[in-house]
Coordinates of C-alpha atoms in Angstrom, one line a residue:
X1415 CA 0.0 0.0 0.0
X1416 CA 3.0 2.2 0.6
X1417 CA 4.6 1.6 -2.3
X1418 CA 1.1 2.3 -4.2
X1419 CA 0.3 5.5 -2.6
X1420 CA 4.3 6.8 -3.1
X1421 CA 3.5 6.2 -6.9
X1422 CA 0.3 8.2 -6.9
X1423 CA 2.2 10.7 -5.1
X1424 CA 4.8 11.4 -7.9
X1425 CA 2.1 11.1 -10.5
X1426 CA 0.6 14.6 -9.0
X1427 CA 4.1 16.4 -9.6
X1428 CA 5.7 14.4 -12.9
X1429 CA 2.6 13.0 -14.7
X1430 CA 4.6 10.3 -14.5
X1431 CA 5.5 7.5 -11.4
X1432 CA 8.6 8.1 -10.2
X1433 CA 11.1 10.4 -8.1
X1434 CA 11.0 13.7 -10.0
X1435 CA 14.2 14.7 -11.9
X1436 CA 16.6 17.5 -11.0
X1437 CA 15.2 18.0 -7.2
X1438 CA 18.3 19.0 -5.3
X1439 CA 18.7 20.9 -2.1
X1440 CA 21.1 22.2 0.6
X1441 CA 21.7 20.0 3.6
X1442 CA 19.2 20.8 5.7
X1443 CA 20.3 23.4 8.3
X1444 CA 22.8 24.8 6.5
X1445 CA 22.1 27.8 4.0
X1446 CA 23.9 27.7 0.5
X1447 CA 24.6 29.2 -2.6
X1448 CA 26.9 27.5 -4.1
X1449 CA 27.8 29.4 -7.2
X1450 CA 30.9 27.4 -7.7
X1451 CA 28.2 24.5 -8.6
X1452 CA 29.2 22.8 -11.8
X1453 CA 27.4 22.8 -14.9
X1454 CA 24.5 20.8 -14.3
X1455 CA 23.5 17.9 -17.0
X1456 CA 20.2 19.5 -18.4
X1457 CA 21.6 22.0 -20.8
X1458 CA 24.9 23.2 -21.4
X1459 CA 26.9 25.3 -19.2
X1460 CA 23.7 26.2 -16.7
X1461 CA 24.9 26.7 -13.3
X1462 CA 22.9 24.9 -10.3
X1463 CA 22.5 27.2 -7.3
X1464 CA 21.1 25.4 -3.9
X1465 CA 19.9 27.5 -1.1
X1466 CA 17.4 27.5 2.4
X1467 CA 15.1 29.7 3.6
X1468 CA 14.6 30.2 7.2
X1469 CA 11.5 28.3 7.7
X1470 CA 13.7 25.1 6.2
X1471 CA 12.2 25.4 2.6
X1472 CA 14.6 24.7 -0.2
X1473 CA 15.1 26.5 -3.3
X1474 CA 17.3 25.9 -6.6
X1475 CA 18.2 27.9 -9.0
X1476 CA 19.3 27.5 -13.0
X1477 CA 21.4 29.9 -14.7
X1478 CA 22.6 29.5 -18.3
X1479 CA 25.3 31.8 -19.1
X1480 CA 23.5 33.7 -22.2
X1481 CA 20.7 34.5 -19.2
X1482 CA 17.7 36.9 -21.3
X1483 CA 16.9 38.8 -18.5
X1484 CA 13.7 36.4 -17.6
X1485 CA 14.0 34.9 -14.3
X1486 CA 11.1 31.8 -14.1
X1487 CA 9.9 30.8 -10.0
X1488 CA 8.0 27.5 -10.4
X1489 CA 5.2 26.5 -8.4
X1490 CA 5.0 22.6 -8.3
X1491 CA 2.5 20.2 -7.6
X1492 CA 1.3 18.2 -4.7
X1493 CA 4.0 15.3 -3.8
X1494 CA 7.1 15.2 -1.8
X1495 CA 8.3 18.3 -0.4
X1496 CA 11.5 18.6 -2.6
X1497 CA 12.8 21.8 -4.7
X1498 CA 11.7 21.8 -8.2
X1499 CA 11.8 25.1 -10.7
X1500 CA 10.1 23.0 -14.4
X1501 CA 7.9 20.5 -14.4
X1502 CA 10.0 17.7 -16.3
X1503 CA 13.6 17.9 -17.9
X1504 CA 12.6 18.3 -21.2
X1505 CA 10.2 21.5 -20.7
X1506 CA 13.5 22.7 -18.3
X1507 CA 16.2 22.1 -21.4
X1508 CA 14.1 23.8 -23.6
X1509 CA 13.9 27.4 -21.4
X1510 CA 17.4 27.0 -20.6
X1511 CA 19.0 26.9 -24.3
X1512 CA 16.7 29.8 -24.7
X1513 CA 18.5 32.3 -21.8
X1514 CA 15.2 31.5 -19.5
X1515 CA 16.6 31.3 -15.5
X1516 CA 14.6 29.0 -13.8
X1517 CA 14.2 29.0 -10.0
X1518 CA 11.9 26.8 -7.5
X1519 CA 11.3 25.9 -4.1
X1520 CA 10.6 22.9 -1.4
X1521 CA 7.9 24.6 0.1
X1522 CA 8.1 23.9 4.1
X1523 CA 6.2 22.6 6.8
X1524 CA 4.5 19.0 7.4
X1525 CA 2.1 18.5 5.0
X1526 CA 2.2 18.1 1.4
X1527 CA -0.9 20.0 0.8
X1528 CA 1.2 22.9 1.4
X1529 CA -1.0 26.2 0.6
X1530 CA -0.6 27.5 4.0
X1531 CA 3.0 28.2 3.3
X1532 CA 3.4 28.2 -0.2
X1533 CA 3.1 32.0 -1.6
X1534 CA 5.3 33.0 1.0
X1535 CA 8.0 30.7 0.3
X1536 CA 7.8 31.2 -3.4
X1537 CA 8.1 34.9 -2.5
X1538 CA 11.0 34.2 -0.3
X1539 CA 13.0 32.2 -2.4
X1540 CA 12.8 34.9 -4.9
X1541 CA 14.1 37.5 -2.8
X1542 CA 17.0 34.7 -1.6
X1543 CA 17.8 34.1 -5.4
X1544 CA 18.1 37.8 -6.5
X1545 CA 20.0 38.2 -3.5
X1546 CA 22.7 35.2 -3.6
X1547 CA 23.0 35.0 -7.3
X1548 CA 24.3 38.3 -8.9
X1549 CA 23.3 37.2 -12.5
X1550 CA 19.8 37.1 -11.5
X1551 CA 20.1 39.9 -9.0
X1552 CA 18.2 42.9 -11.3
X1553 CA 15.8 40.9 -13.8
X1554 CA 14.6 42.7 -16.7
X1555 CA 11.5 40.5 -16.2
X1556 CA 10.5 37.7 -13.4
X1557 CA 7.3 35.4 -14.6
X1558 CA 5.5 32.9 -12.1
X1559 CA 4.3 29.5 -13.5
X1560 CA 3.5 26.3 -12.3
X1561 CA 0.9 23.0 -12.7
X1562 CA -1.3 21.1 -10.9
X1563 CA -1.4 22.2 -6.7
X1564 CA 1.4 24.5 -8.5
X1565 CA -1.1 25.9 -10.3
X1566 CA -3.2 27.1 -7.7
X1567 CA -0.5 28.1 -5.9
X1568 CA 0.5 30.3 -8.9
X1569 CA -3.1 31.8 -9.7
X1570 CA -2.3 32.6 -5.9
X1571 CA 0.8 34.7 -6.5
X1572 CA -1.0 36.5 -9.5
X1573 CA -2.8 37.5 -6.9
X1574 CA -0.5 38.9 -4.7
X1575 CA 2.2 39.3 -6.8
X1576 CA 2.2 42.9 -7.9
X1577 CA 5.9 44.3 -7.5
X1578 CA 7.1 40.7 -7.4
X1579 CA 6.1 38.9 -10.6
X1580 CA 5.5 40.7 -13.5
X1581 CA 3.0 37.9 -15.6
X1582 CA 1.9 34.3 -14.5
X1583 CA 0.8 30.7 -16.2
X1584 CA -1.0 28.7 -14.4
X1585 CA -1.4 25.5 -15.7
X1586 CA -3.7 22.4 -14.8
X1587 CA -4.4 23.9 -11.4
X1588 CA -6.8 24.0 -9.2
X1589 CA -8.1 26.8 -10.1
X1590 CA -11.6 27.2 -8.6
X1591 CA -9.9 26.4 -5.3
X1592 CA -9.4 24.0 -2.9
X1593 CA -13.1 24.0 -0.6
X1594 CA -14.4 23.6 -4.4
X1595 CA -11.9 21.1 -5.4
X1596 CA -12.9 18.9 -2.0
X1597 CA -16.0 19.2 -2.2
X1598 CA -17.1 17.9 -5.6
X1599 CA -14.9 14.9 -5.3
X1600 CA -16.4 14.0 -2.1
X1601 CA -20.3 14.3 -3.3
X1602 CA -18.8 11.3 -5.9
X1603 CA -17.4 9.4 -3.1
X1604 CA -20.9 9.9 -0.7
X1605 CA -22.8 8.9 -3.8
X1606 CA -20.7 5.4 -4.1
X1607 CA -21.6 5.3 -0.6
X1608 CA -24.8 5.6 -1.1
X1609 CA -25.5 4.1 -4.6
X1610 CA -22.7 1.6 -5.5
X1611 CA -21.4 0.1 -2.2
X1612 CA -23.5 -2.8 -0.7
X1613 CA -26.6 -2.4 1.3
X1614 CA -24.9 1.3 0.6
X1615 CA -26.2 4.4 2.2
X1616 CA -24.7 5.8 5.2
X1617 CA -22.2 9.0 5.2
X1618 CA -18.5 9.5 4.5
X1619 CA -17.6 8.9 8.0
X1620 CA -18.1 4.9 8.6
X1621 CA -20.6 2.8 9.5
X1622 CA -23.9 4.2 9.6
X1623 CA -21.9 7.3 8.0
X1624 CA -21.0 10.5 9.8
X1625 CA -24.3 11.5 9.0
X1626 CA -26.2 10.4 12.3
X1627 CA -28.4 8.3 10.4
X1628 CA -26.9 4.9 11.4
X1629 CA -29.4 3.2 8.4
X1630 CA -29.2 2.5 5.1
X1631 CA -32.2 5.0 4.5
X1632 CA -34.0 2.5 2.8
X1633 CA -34.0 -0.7 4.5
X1634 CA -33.6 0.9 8.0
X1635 CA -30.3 -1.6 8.5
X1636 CA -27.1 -0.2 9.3
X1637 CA -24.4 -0.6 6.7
X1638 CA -20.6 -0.5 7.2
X1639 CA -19.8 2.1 4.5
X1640 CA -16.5 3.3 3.0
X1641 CA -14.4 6.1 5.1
X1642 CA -13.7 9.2 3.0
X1643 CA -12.8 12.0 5.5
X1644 CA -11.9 11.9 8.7
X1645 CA -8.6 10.1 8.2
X1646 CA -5.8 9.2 10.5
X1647 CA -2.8 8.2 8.0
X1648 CA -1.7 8.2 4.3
X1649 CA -2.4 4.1 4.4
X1650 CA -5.8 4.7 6.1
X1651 CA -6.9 6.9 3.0
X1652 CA -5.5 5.4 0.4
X1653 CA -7.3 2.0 1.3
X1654 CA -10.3 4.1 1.3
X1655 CA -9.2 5.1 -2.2
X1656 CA -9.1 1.6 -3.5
X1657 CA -12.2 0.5 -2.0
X1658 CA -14.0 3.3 -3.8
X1659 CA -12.1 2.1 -6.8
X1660 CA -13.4 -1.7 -6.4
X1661 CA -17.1 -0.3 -6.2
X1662 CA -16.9 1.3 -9.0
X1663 CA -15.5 -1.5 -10.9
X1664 CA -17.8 -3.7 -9.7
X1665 CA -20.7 -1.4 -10.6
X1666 CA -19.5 -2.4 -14.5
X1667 CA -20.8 -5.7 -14.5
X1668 CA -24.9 -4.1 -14.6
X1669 CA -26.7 -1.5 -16.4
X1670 CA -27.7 -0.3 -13.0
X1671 CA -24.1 -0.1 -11.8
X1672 CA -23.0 1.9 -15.0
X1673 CA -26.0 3.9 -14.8
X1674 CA -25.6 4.7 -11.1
X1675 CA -21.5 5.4 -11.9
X1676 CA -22.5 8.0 -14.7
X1677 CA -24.5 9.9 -11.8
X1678 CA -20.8 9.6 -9.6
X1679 CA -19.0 10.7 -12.3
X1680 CA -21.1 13.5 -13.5
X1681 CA -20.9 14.9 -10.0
X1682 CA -17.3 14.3 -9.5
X1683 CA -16.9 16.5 -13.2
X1684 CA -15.5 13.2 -14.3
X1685 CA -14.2 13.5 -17.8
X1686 CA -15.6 11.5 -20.4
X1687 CA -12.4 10.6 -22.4
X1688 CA -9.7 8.4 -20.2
X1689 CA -7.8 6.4 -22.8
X1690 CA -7.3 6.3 -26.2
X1691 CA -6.6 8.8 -29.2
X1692 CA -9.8 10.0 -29.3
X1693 CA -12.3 10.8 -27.1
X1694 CA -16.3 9.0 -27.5
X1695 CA -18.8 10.5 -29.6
X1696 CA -21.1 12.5 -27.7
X1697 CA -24.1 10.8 -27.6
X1698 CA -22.1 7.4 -27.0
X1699 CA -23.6 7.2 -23.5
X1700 CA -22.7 3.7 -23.2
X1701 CA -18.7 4.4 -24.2
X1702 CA -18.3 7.6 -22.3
X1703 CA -19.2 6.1 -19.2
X1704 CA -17.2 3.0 -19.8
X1705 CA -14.4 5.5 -20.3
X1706 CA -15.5 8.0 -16.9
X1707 CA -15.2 4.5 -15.1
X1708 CA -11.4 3.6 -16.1
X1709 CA -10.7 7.3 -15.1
X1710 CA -12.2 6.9 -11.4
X1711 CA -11.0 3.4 -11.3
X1712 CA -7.3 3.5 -12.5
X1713 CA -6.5 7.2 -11.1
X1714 CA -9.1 9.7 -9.9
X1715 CA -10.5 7.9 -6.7
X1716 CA -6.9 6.4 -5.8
X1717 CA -5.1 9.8 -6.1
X1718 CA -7.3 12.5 -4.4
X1719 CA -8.6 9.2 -1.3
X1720 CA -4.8 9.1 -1.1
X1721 CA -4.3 12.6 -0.5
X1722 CA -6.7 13.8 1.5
X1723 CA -5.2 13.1 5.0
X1724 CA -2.4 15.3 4.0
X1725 CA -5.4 18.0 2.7
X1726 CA -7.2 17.4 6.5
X1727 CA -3.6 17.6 8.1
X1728 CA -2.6 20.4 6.9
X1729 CA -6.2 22.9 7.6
X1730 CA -6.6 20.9 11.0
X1731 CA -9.8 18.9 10.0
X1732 CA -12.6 17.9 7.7
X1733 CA -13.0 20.4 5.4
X1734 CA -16.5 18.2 3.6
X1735 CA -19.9 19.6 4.3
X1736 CA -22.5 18.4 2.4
X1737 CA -25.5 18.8 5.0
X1738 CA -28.4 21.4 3.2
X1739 CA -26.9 19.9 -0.2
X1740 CA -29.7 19.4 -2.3
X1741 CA -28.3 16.3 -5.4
X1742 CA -31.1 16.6 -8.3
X1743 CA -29.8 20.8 -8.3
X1744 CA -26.2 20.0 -8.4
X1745 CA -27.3 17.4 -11.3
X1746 CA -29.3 19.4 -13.2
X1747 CA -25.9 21.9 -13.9
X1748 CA -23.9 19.1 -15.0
X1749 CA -23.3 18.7 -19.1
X1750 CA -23.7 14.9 -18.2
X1751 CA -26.9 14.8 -17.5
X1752 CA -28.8 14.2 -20.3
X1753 CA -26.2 11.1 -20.2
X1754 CA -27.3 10.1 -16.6
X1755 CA -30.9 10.3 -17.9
X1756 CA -30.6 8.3 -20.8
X1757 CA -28.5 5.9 -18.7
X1758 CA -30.8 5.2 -15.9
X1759 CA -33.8 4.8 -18.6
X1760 CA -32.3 2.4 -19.8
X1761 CA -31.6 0.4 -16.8
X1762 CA -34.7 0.8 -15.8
X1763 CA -33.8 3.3 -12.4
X1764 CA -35.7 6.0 -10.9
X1765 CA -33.1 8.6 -11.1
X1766 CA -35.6 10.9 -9.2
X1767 CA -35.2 8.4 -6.2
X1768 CA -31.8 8.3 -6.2
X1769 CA -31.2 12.0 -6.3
X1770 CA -33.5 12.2 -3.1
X1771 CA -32.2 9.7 -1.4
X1772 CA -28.6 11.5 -1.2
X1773 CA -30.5 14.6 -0.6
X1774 CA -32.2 13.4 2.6
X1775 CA -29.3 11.3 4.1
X1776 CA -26.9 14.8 3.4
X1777 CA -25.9 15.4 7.2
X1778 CA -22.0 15.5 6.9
X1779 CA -20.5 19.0 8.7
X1780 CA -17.0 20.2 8.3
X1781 CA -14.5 21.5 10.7
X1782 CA -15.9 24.9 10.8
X1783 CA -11.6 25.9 11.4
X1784 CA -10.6 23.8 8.9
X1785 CA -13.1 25.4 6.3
X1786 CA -11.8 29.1 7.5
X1787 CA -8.1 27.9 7.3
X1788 CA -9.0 26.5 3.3
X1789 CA -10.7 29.8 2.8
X1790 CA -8.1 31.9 3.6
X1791 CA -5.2 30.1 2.1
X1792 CA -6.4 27.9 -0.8
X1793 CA -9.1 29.7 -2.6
X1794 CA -8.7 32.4 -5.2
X1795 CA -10.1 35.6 -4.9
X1796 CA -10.4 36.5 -8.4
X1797 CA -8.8 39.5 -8.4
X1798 CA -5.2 40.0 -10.5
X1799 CA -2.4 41.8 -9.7
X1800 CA -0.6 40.5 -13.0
X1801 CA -1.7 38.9 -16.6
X1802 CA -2.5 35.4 -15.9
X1803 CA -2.9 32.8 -19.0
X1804 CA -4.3 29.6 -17.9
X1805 CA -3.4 26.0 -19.7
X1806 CA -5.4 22.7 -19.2
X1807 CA -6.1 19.5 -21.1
X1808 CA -9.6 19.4 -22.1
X1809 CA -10.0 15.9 -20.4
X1810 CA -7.8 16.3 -17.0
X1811 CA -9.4 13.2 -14.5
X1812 CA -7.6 14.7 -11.3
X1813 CA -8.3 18.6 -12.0
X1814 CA -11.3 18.7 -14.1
X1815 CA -11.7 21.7 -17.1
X1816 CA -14.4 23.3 -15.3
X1817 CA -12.3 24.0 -12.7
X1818 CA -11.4 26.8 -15.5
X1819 CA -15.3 28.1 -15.9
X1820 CA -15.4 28.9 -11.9
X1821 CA -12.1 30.4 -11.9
X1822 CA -13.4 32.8 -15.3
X1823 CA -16.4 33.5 -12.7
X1824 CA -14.4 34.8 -9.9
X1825 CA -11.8 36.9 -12.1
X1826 CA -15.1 38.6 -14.4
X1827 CA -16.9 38.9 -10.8
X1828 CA -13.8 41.0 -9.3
X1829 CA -13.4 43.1 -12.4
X1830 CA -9.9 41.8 -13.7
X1831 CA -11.3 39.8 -16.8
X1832 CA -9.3 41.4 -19.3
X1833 CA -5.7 39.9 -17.6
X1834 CA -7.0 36.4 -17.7
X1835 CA -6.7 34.3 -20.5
X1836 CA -7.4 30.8 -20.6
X1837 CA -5.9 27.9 -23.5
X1838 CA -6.5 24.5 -23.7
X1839 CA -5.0 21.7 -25.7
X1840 CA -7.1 18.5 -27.0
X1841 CA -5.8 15.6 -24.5
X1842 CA -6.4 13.9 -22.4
X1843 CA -4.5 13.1 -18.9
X1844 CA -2.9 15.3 -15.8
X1845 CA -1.0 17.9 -17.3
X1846 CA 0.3 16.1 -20.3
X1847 CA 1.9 18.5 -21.9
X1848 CA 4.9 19.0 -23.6
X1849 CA 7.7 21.5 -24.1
X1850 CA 5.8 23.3 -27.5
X1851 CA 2.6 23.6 -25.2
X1852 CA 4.8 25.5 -22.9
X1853 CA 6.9 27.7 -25.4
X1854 CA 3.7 28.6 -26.9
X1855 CA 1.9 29.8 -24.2
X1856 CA 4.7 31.4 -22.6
X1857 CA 5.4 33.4 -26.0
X1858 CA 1.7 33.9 -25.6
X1859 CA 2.1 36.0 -21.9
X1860 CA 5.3 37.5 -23.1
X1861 CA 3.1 39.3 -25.5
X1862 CA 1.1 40.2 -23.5
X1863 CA 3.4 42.2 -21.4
X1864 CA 5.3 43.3 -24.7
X1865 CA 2.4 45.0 -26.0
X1866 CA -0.3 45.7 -22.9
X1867 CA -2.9 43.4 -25.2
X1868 CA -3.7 39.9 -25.7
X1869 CA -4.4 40.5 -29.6
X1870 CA -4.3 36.8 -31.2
X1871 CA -1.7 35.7 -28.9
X1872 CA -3.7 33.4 -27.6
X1873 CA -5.6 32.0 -30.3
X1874 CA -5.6 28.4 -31.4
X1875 CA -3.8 29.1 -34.7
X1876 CA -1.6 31.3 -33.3
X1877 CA -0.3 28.6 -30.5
X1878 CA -0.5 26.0 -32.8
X1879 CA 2.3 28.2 -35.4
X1880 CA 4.1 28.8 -32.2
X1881 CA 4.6 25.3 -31.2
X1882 CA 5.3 23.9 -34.4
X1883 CA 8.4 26.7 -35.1
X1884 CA 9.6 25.7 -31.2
X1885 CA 11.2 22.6 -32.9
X1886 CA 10.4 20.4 -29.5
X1887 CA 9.1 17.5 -31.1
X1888 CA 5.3 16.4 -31.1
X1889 CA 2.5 18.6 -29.1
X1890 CA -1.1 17.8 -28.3
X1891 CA -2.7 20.4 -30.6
X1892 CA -4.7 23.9 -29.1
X1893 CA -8.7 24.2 -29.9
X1894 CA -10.9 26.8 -29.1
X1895 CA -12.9 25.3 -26.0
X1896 CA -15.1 26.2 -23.2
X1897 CA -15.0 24.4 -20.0
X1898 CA -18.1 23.1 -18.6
X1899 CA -20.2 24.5 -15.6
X1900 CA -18.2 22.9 -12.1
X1901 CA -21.2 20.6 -10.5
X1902 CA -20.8 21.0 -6.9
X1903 CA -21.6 24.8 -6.0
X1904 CA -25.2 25.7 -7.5
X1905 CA -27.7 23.2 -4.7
X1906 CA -24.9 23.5 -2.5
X1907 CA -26.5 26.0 -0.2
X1908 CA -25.2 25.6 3.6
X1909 CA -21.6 25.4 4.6
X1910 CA -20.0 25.7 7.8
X1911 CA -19.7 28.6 9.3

């Protein structure tokens, strides 16, 4: 189970299983720059600078010697607490040949849901870079990026950022924040609960469910349900993660399972393209949710069960509330529900039934801390200090595309729509991209800041020219796309307080 829940863990920050390349740090204790560093491996000449900020964070630092005056801080994603400034080799090669200076940090503290510390570290290790690194020391331009938890930490320092960071891309990020982000996945997981799992209706919380209810709603019996909040270890959730998993596998083997895991998926934004080069035809009920099934199965449930005792550790609780939720609202916004209709018809379900049975057995009440700490540190505001350009797959299972809608919301809401833009490449996967997506969009923000407009810069055609005349090799092409509504926020109407 260890070994499992360590390769999920690398898959948030490498879309990949494995250790991430070209993390180094200082010895811990012992602030460094060590400028005599020789030239590291990844492209020629670039000097590797290693350093530690006083809360025990680590930074690094990349300096080719034809620097252009851009100096890049990296936001990575949720995994193990070690200094990154790209998010693979290849995307880091590319902005190094090019004069980009790349710097990253650790993040500190305890947890690997590390929002609470994040911005300020990021910020830190910038002012520790431009102050023990003289090439870097008076950029003519400093840009923020970074992917997945990176990316939220990112839209974060857009935020903040004026005076500090002069443009940001944010890419595959949680966008819409982290209370969002928690709570769509666990309506999916309460459904399973409720729907999929044996005898199944309790709450998140055990058996009879952390709900009170202590029945299965409709027979009256108590049921031993699936834990998904509440957790005491990494192991603890990521068995959670795998039971969810089997339940949902299981479900396959009847219409009413399939029909009942559409409903799941719709609610967990669930994308309906998981494998293969091209996605199902739209009103191929039957193969998109065969294909929203692999993506809970084989990585959605196993990632985010597996992370969320690091998510509760680090706000100091539950951060799930789904008590006042009312289920056939929070349907009725989905794009997949014409699917779930058509899906229970033909199994012969009352979907109607369903819906109102997780409507009335909706007691679960978060930390009312834990929310406030979330709030504070993990959710966007919408307001922009700098340009931001968003990038996302148009099929991400960990960090859905309509993430993106809600995040548009906010930033319109606040007033700052014209410094957002937001791109999207046709793929599939968690941040799959590749070192032309990157180029592009980058090339995309420089204009931006070039010129004070977006103009075309961040049109398909345009990114699509851009990528090709990068000479990186093979890309995952740009479209014009619109996200999806998030499901989980309209019928959600009482939180903690």
């Amino acid at each position: 189970m260890t070994a499992v829940l360590a390769c999920w863990t690398a898959l948030a920050m490498t879309a990949g299983c494995g250790t991430p390349d070209g993390a180094e740090t200082g010895r811990a204790g012992t602030p460094k720059a060590s400028g005599s560093a020789a030239p590291t491996s990844h492209a020629d000449h670039a000097k590797r600078y290693t350093g530690e900020l006083a809360d025990g964070a680590k930074w690094i630092a990349d300096v080719p010697p034809d620097f252009n005056g851009t100096l890049m801080l990296f936001s990575h994603g949720y995994g193990p607490l070690q200094a990154r400034n790209a998010p693979d080799s290849k995307t880091r090669d590319a902005l190094l040949k090019r004069g980009y200076a790349l710097v990253g940090s650790s993040y500190s503290g305890s947890s690997r849901w590390a929002l609470n510390v994040a911005v300020k570290d990021q910020f830190d290790t910038l002012s520790a870079v431009r102050k023990k690194v003289p090439a870097v020391r008076e950029p003519k331009r400093t840009l923020a990026w970074g992917d997945s938890m990176g990316g939220l930490i990112n839209s974060l320092v857009a935020q903040r950022g004026r005076g500090r960071v002069d443009g940001a891309l944010s890419a595959c990020g949680i966008v819409a924040g982290g209370l969002h982000f928690n709570e769509y996945q666990t309506d999916g997981d309460y459904a399973i609960n409720q729907l999929l799992v044996s005898g199944g209706s309790g709450g998140p919380g055990g058996p009879g469910g952390s709900d009170g209810s202590g029945s299965s709603g409709d027979s009256g019996r108590s049921r031993k349900q699936i834990k998904v909040s509440g957790f005491s270890s990494d192991e603890e959730a990521a068995a959670s993660g795998k039971a969810l998993a089997d339940a949902v596998q299981g479900a396959q083997s009847t219409a009413q399972g399939r029909a009942r895991t559409a409903l799941v998926a719709a609610l967990r934004n669930q994308p309906d393209w998981s494998s293969g080069r091209r996605p199902p035809k739209a009103h191929d009920y039957e193969a998109r949710e065969k294909q929203q099934a692999e993506g809970l199965v084989k990585m959605s449930l196993p990632f985010t069960l597996g992370a969320r005792y690091q998510v509760e550790k680090a706000e100091g609780g539950p951060v799930y509330a789904n008590a006042g939720v009312n289920y056939a609202q929070l349907l009725r916004h989905s794009h997949d529900f014409p699917q779930v209709q058509v899906l229970y018809k033909k199994a012969d379900l009352d979907l109607d039934k369903d819906l109102a049975k997780l409507t009335r057995n909706a007691h679960t009440e978060a930390d009312p801390a834990a929310v406030r700490n979330m709030e504070r540190t993990a959710v966007p505001s919408g307001h922009l200090a700098v340009p931001n350009l968003t990038l996302h797959t148009t099929d991400d299972p960990l960090n859905p595309a309509p993430q993106e809608s809600e995040y548009a919301r906010k930033v319109h809401s606040a007033g700052d729509g014209s410094m957002l833009r937001q791109t999207y490449v046709h793929a599939t996967g968690h941040c799959t991209f590749k070192p032309a997506n990157w180029l592009a969009v980058l090339n995309a923000l420089e204009h931006r800041l070039d010129t004070g407009s977006w103009d075309a810069a961040t049109e398909p055609q345009t990114l699509n020219k851009a990528a090709r005349e990068a000479g990186e090799g093979s890309y995952p092409s740009f479209l014009r796309y619109t996200a999806p509504e998030l499901v989980g926020i309209r019928g959600r109407n009482v939180r903690a307080q």
